[in-house]
Each structure stands twice: as structure tokens, then as C-alpha cells.
Coordinates of C-alpha atoms in Angstrom, one line a residue:
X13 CA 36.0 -15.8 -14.7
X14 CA 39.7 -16.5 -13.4
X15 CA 39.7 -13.7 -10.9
X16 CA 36.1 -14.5 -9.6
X17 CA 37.5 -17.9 -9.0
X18 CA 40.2 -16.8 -7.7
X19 CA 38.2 -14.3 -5.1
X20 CA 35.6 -17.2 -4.6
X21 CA 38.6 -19.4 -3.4
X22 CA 40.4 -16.6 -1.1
X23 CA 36.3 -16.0 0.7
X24 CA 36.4 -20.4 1.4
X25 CA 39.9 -20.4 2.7
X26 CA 39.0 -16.8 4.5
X27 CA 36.1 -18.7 5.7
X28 CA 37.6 -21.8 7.0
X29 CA 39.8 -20.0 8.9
X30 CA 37.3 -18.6 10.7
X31 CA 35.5 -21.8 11.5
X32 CA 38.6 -23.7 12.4
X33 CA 41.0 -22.5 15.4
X34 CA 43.9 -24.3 16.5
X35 CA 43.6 -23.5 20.3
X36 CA 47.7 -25.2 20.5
X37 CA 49.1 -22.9 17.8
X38 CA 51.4 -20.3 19.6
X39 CA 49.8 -17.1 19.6
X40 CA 50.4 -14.1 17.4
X41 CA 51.0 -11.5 20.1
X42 CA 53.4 -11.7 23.1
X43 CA 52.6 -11.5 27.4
X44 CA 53.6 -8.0 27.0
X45 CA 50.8 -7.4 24.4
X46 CA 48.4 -8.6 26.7
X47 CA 50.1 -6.7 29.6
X48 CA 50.1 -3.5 27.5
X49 CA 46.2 -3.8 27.2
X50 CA 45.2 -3.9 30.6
X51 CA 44.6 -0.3 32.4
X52 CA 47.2 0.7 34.7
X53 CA 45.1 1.2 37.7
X54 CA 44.0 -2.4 37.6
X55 CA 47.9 -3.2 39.0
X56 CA 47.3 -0.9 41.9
X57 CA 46.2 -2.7 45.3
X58 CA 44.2 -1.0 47.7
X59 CA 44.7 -2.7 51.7
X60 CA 41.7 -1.1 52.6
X61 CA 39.7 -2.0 50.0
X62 CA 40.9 -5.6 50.7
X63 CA 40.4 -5.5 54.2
X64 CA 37.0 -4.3 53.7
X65 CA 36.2 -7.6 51.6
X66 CA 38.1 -9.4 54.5
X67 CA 35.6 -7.1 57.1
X68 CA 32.4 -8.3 54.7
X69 CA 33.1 -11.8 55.0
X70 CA 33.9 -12.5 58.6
X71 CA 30.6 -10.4 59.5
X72 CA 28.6 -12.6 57.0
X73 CA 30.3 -15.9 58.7
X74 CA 29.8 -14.5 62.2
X75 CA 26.0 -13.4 61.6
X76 CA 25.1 -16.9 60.1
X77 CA 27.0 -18.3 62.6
X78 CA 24.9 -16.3 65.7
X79 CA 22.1 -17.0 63.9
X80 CA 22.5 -21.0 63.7
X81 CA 24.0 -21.3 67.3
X82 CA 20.7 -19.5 68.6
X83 CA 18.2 -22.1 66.7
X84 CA 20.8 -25.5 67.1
X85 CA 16.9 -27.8 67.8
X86 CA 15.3 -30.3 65.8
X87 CA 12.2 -27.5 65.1
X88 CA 14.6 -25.7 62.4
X89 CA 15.6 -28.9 60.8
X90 CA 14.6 -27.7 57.9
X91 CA 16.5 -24.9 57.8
X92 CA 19.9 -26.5 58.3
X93 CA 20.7 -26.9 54.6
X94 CA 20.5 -23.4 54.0
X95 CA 22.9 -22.4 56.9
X96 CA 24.9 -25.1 55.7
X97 CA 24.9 -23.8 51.9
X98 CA 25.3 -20.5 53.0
X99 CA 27.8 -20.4 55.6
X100 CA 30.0 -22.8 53.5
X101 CA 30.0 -20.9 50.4
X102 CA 31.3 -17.8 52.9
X103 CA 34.0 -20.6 53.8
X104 CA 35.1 -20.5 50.2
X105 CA 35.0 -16.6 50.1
X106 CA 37.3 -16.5 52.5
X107 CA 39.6 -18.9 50.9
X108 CA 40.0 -17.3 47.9
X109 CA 40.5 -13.9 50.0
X110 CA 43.3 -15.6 51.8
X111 CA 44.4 -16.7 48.2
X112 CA 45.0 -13.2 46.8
X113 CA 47.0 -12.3 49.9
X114 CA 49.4 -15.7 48.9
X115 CA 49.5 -14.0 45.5
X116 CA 50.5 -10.7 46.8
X117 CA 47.1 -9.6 45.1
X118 CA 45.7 -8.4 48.8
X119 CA 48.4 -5.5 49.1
X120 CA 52.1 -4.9 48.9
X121 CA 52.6 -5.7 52.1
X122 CA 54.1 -9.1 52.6
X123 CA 54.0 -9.1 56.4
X124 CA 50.1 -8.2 55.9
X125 CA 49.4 -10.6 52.9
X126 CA 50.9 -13.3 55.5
X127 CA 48.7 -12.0 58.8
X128 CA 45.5 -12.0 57.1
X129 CA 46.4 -15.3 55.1
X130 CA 47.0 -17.1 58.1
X131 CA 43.8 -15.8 59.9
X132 CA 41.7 -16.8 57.1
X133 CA 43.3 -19.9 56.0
X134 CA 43.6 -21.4 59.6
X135 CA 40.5 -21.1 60.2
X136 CA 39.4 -23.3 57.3
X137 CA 42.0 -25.5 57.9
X138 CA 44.1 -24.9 55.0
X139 CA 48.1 -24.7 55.8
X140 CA 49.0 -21.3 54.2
X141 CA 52.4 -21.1 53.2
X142 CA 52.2 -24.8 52.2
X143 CA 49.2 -24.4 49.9
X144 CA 50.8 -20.7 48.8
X145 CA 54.1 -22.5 47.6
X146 CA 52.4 -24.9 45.9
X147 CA 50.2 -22.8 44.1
X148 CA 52.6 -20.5 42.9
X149 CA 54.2 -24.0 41.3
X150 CA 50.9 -24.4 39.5
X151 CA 50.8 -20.8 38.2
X152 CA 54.7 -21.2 37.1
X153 CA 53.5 -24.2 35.3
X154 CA 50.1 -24.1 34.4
X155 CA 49.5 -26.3 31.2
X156 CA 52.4 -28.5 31.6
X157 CA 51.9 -32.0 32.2
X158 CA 54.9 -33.0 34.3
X159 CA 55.4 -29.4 36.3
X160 CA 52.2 -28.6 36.9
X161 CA 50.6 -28.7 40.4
X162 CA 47.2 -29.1 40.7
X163 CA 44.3 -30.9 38.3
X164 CA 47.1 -32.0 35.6
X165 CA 46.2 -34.9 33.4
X166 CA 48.2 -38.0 34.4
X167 CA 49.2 -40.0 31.6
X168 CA 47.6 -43.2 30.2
X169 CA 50.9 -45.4 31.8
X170 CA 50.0 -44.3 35.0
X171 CA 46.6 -44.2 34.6
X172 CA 47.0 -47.9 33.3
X173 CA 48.5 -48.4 36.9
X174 CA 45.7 -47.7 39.1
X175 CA 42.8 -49.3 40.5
X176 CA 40.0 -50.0 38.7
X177 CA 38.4 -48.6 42.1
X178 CA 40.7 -46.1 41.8
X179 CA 39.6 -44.8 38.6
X180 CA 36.3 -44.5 39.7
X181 CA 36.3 -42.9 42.6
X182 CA 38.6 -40.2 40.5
X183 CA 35.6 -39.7 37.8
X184 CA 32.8 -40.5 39.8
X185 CA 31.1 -37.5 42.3
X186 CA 30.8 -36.9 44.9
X187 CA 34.9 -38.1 45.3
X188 CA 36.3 -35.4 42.8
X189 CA 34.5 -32.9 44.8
X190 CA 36.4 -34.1 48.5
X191 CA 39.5 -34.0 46.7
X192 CA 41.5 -31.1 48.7
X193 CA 41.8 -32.2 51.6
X194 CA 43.3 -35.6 50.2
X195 CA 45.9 -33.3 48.3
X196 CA 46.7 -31.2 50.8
X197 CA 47.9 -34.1 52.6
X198 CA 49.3 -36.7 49.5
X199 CA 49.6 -34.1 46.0
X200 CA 48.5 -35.6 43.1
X201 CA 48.5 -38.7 41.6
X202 CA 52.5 -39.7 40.7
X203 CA 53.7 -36.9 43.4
X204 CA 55.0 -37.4 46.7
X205 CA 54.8 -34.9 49.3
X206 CA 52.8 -33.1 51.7
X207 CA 51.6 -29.7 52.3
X208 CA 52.0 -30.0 56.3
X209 CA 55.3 -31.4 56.1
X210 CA 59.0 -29.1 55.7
X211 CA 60.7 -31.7 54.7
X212 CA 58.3 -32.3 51.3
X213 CA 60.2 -32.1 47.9
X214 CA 57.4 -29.2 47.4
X215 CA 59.2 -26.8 49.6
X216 CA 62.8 -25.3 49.5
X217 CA 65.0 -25.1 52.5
X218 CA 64.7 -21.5 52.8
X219 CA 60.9 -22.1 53.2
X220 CA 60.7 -24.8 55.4
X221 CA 60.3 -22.5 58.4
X222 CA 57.4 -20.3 56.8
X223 CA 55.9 -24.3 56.5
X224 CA 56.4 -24.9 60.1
X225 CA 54.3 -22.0 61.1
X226 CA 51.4 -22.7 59.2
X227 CA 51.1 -25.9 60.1
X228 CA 51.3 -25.0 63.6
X229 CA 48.4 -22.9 62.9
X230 CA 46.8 -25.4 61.4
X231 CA 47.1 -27.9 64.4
X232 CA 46.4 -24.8 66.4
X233 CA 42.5 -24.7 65.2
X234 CA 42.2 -28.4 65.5
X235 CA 42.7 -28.2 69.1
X236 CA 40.3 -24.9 68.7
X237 CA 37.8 -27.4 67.2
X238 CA 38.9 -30.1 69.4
X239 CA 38.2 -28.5 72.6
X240 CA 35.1 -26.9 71.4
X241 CA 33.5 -30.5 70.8
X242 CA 34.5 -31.4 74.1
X243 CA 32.7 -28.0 75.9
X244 CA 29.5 -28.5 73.2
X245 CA 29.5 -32.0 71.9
X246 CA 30.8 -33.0 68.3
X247 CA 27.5 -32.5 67.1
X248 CA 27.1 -28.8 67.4
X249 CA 30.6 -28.4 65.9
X250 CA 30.1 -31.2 63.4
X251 CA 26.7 -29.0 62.3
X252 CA 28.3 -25.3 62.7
X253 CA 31.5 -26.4 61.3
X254 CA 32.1 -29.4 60.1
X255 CA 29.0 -29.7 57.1
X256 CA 30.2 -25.7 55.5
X257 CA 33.9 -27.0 56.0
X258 CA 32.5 -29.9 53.6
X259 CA 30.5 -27.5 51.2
X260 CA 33.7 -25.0 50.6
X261 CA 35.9 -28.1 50.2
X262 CA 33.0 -28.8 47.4
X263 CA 33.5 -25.0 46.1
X264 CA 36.7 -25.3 45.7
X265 CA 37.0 -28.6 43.6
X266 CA 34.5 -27.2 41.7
X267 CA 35.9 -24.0 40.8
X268 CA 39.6 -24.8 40.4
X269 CA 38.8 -28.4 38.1
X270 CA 36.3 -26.2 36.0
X271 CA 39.1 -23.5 35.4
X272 CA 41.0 -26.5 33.8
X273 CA 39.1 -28.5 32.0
X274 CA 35.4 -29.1 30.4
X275 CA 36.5 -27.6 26.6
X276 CA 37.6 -29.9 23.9
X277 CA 40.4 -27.8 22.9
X278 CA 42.3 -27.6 25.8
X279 CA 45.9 -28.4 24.8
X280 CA 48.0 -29.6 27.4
X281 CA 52.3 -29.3 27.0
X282 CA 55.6 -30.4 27.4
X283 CA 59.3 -29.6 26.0
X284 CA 59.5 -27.0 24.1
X285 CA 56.4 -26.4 22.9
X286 CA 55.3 -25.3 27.0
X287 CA 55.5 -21.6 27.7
X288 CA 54.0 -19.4 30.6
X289 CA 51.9 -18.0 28.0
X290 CA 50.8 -20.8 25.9
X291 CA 50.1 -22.4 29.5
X292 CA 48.1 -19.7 30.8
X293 CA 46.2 -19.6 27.7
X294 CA 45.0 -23.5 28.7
X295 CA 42.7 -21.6 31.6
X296 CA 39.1 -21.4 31.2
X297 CA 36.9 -18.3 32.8
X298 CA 33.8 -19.5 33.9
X299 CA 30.5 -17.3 35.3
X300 CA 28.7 -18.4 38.3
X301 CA 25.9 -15.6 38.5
X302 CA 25.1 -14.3 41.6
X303 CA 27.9 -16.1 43.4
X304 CA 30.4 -13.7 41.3
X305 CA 30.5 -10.8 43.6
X306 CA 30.1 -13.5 46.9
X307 CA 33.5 -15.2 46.1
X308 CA 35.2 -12.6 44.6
X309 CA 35.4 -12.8 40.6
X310 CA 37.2 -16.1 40.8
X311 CA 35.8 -17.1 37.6
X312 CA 37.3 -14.6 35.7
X313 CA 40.8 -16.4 35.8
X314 CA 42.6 -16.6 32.4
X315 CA 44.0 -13.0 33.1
X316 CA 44.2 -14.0 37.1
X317 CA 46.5 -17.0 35.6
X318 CA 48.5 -14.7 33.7
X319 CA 49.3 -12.0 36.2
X320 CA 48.1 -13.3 39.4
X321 CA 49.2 -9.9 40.6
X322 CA 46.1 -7.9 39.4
X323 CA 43.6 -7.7 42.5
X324 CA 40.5 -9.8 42.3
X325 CA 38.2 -6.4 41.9
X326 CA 40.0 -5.4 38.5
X327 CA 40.0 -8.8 37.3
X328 CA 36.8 -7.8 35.4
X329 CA 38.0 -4.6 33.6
X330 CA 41.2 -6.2 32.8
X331 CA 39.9 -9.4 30.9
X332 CA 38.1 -6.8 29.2
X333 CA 40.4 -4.9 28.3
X334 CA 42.5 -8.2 27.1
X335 CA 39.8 -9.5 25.4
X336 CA 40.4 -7.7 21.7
X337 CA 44.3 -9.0 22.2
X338 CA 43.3 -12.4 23.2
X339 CA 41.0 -13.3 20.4
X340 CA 39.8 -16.7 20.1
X341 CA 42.5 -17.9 22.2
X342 CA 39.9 -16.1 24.8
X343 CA 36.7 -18.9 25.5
X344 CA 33.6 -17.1 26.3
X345 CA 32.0 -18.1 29.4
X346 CA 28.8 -19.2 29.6
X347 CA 26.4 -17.0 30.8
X348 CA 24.6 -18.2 34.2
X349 CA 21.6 -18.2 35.8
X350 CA 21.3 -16.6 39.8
X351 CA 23.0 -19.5 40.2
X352 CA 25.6 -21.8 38.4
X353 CA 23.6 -24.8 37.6
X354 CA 24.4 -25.3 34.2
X355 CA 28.3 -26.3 35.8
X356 CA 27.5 -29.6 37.1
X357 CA 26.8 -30.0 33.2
X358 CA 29.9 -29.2 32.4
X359 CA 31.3 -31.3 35.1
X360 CA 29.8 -34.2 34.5
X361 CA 30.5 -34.3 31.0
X362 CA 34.1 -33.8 31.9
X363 CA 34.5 -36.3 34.6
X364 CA 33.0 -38.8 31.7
X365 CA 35.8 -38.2 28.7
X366 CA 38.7 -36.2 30.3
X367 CA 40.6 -39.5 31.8
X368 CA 44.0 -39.5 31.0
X369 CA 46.9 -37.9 28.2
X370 CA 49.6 -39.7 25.8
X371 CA 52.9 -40.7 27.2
X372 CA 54.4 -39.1 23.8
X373 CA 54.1 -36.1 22.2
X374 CA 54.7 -31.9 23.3
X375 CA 51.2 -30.9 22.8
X376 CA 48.5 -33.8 23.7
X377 CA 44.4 -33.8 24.6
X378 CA 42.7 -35.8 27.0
X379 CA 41.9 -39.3 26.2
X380 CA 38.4 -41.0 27.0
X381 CA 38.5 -44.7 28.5
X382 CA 35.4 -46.1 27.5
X383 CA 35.4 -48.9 29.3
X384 CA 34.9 -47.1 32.9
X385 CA 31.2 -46.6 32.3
X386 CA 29.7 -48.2 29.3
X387 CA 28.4 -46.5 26.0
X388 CA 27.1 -42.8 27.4
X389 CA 30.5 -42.1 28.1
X390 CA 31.3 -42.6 24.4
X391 CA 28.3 -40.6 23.2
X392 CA 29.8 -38.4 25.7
X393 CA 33.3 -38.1 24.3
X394 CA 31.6 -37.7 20.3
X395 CA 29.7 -35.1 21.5
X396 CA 32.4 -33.0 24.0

């Protein structure tokens, strides 16, 4: 009767193990582990295989673009949406291809990575070495409160300090979607700074050059775009251009946020308790159906977060590959429809209960401020 008590007690403990997992406890297994797991061809990188994407992409943007110049008259009104869906979801392809080459994903060669980032970030107005140096910060820091870069929790002093207006233009869409542009210019929230600017604490001296140039290439296709609405009128640009500039700016809030947030047990760090592992292991892969193969496996980005060198088109194999080291520490993505529409779910419960984090502790959650928008946002927060 003991030992049948005994074994009964081991399954319930056993048992409630399984059913409770402390995503903050460090992990078992070490970086290396995980490294160890992942197939070595998945390091290599292929510059043609990049440039083919690269090749893929500008075609797609230059056929929708033919194709919208050709029929720019009030009897294909109705088909503006699409062109503007379409051609600025292509936007955000080609950001995220100019993203790999800031990672040194796109090839070995730096003075190609740089080419090809400048070509492809330019044109959708995004400095490249500015956003580059500031998004190698967030992959140095990912999870930390103070050090990270981008969509870190401010803490509830701050968050005390601003704006009732403030707050709800933060948690209230469409704002959080029209966000980059606003950072790219001002950081975060309790940073100072700019991306354009060499003399920004972001950069170092040695960098403040590479900074120069990309912002000249940035001011370079504003006068591109300037001097086009002066030939054609601001509202041919504003409709060819200007409305997909706005949908990838939408992508890409959407995307990078999601890859941060909308799970309840997403510890965030500081001291001692922080490290690049733990931090990476904060990252959330999300699936967007059919948009997958269109911008490049983004979502799969836990094992993109932890070595940002792998190429986007082994990201798949090697998260699988990881998967069995991971464990739970790995969140599942939702499976998607054609299309991700089961995200601006996700989002909107997010926006509602992930407002702000303690001013004490090494390893805090986000904190819910009820009073923004009455009792939904607290049904919100019980169920989260």
C-alpha cells in the first residue's frame, strides 16, 4: 500500500510538471546544444540563391507597378486596394531581404550585403546602416528591458509619465501599426536618438560614416520621389507609392511586435538573470500561411534570433531540427489560414493587457492598466 502510494505520488508530481512550465527558468541545455542540432548546410549562404529572391521580388514590384501605371483612372477604382495590398506586401519582401543582407544572412560578402541593402532599403525609405546598427543592438539584447532596441516594455514609472493621449494612441490601431517611421526618426519611448543622424548615441564613431551614406541615400529617393510628383502630380505617386509604402510600414509593425509579444509567459530580464540565450528564448515564431514563402520565412524567428546568421531559406529545417532541443521553451505557432487573419486576434488582445513592466525585479511580465479602456480589457488580461 506504501509503495502504491508512493508511485501514485511520483505520477501527480510527474504530472504536474508536465502541466506547469516556468518559461523564465534558465534552460537545461546551452547555445551550443541548440547550435549542435542544426544541419551544417543550413550555415552555408548561397549569393545566387539570394540574388534570385532579390531578382523575384523587384520583377513582382515592377510588374504590379507596369500594371497599375497603365490603368491609373477612376474605371479601375476598384481595383486599387488590391494593387495597393499587393505591391505593399512586396515592399515588405524586400525589406526583410535587405534585412538578411544587414545580418550577413544574404552572403559573405560584406561589400555585397551593403550594395544590395542599400538598393532595397533606399528605395523603401529605410536608412540602412542606421536601422542595421540598431538592429544588431536588439539581437544583442533581445529580452532585456533596458538594452533592448526595439518593442521593449517600458516600465510602469515611465509609463506613469505619459499622456493619457499618449497611452492610447500606443495601444490603440491603427497607431501601433505607423510606428516605424516614428522610430526610425525618435527610438523608443525613454531613448534619444535618431537613425538618420551620426551623431546619435545609437552609433559609434567608427560608424558614423557608414550612417552618413545611407542617409544620403535616403534623401537621395526623396528627391527621386520629389521630382517624380512634380513630372506626374502627388497623386500618381501618392497612389503608386505612397499607399504600399503605408501597407509595408503596417507589415512590418505587425510582424516584428508579434515576434515579441501576445503569450502570457513571455518573461522579460534584467541583471543577472538576462542572457543571450534566455533572451532569445523570449521570441515567438509565428505562421502567416501563404504570405510565408512571399516574405521570406520571417515568422520562423526564434532560431533567426538566435543565430541571425542562418539564411532565411534554412530557417525552416533548422527550427526543426532545434525543435527536440528546445522543448517547451519552443511555442508552437499557430497554424494559419491562406492568410494570417487569426493575428489581428492576437494583436488585439495584446495591445489590450501588455501595457507596461515593474520598475523592480530581474525577471518581470507585462502589467495590464485597466483603466485605459474599461472592463473588456480586464476580461481581456484574465483570459491572456
Amino acid at each position: 500500500m506504501a509503495a502504491s502510494a508512493t508511485q501514485e505520488a511520483d505520477c501527480k508530481a510527474s504530472e504536474d510538471a508536465r502541466l506547469f512550465f516556468d518559461a523564465a527558468k534558465p534552460p537545461s541545455f546551452r547555445i551550443g546544444d541548440v547550435r549542435a542540432a542544426i544541419p551544417a548546410h543550413c550555415w552555408r549562404k548561397s549569393p545566387l540563391r539570394s540574388l534570385s529572391y532579390v531578382a523575384r521580388d523587384l520583377l513582382i514590384v515592377a510588374a504590379l507597378l507596369a500594371a497599375a501605371a497603365s490603368s491609373i483612372d477612376l474605371a479601375w477604382a476598384w481595383a486599387w486596394p488590391l494593387y495597393w495590398a499587393a505591391q505593399g506586401t512586396m515592399f515588405w519582401a524586400l525589406f526583410v531581404l535587405g534585412h538578411d543582407c544587414g545580418h550577413g544572412s544574404f552572403s559573405d560578402s560584406a561589400m555585397l550585403n551593403n550594395v544590395v541593402g542599400h538598393l532595397l532599403h533606399s528605395f523603401i525609405l529605410v536608412p540602412y546602416h542606421g536601422w542595421r546598427i540598431s538592429h544588431r543592438t536588439h539581437h544583442q539584447n533581445h529580452g532585456h528591458i533596458e538594452r533592448d532596441e526595439s518593442w521593449h516594455p517600458i516600465t510602469e514609472k515611465l509609463y506613469r509619465k505619459l499622456e493619457t493621449r499618449t497611452k492610447k494612441l500606443r495601444f490603440t490601431l491603427p497607431f501601433p501599426l505607423l510606428a516605424f517611421p516614428v522610430y526610425l526618426w525618435y527610438r523608443s519611448p525613454g531613448k534619444t536618438g535618431s537613425h538618420f543622424l551620426p551623431s546619435s548615441d545609437l552609433f559609434s564613431p567608427k560608424e558614423k560614416s557608414d550612417v552618413i551614406v545611407s542617409t544620403t541615400c535616403w534623401c537621395i529617393m526623396i528627391s527621386l520621389l520629389v521630382a517624380l510628383s512634380c513630372v506626374f502630380g502627388p497623386v500618381p505617386v501618392l497612389m503608386l507609392y505612397g499607399v504600399p509604402y503605408l501597407v509595408f510600414v503596417m507589415w512590418l509593425d505587425l510582424v516584428t511586435y508579434l515576434h515579441h509579444h501576445g503569450h502570457n509567459d513571455l518573461p522579460w530580464y534584467r541583471g543577472e538573470e538576462w542572457s543571450y540565450l534566455r533572451g532569445g528564448l523570449t521570441t515567438v515564431d509565428r505562421d502567416y500561411g501563404w504570405i510565408n514563402n512571399i516574405h521570406h520565412d520571417i515568422g520562423t524567428h526564434v532560431i533567426h534570433h538566435l543565430f541571425p546568421q542562418i539564411p532565411h531559406y534554412h530557417l525552416v529545417e533548422a527550427t526543426k531540427a532545434a525543435r527536440p532541443v528546445l522543448g517547451r521553451y519552443y511555442r508552437e505557432p499557430e497554424k494559419s489560414g491562406p492568410l494570417p487573419l487569426h493575428l489581428f486576434g492576437v494583436l488585439l488582445r495584446s495591445l489590450r493587457v501588455d501595457h507596461f513592466v515593474s520598475d523592480v525585479g530581474d525577471v518581470v511580465y507585462y502589467q495590464t492598466d485597466h483603466s485605459l479602456n474599461g472592463t473588456d480589457w480586464a476580461e481581456d488580461a484574465k483570459h491572456k
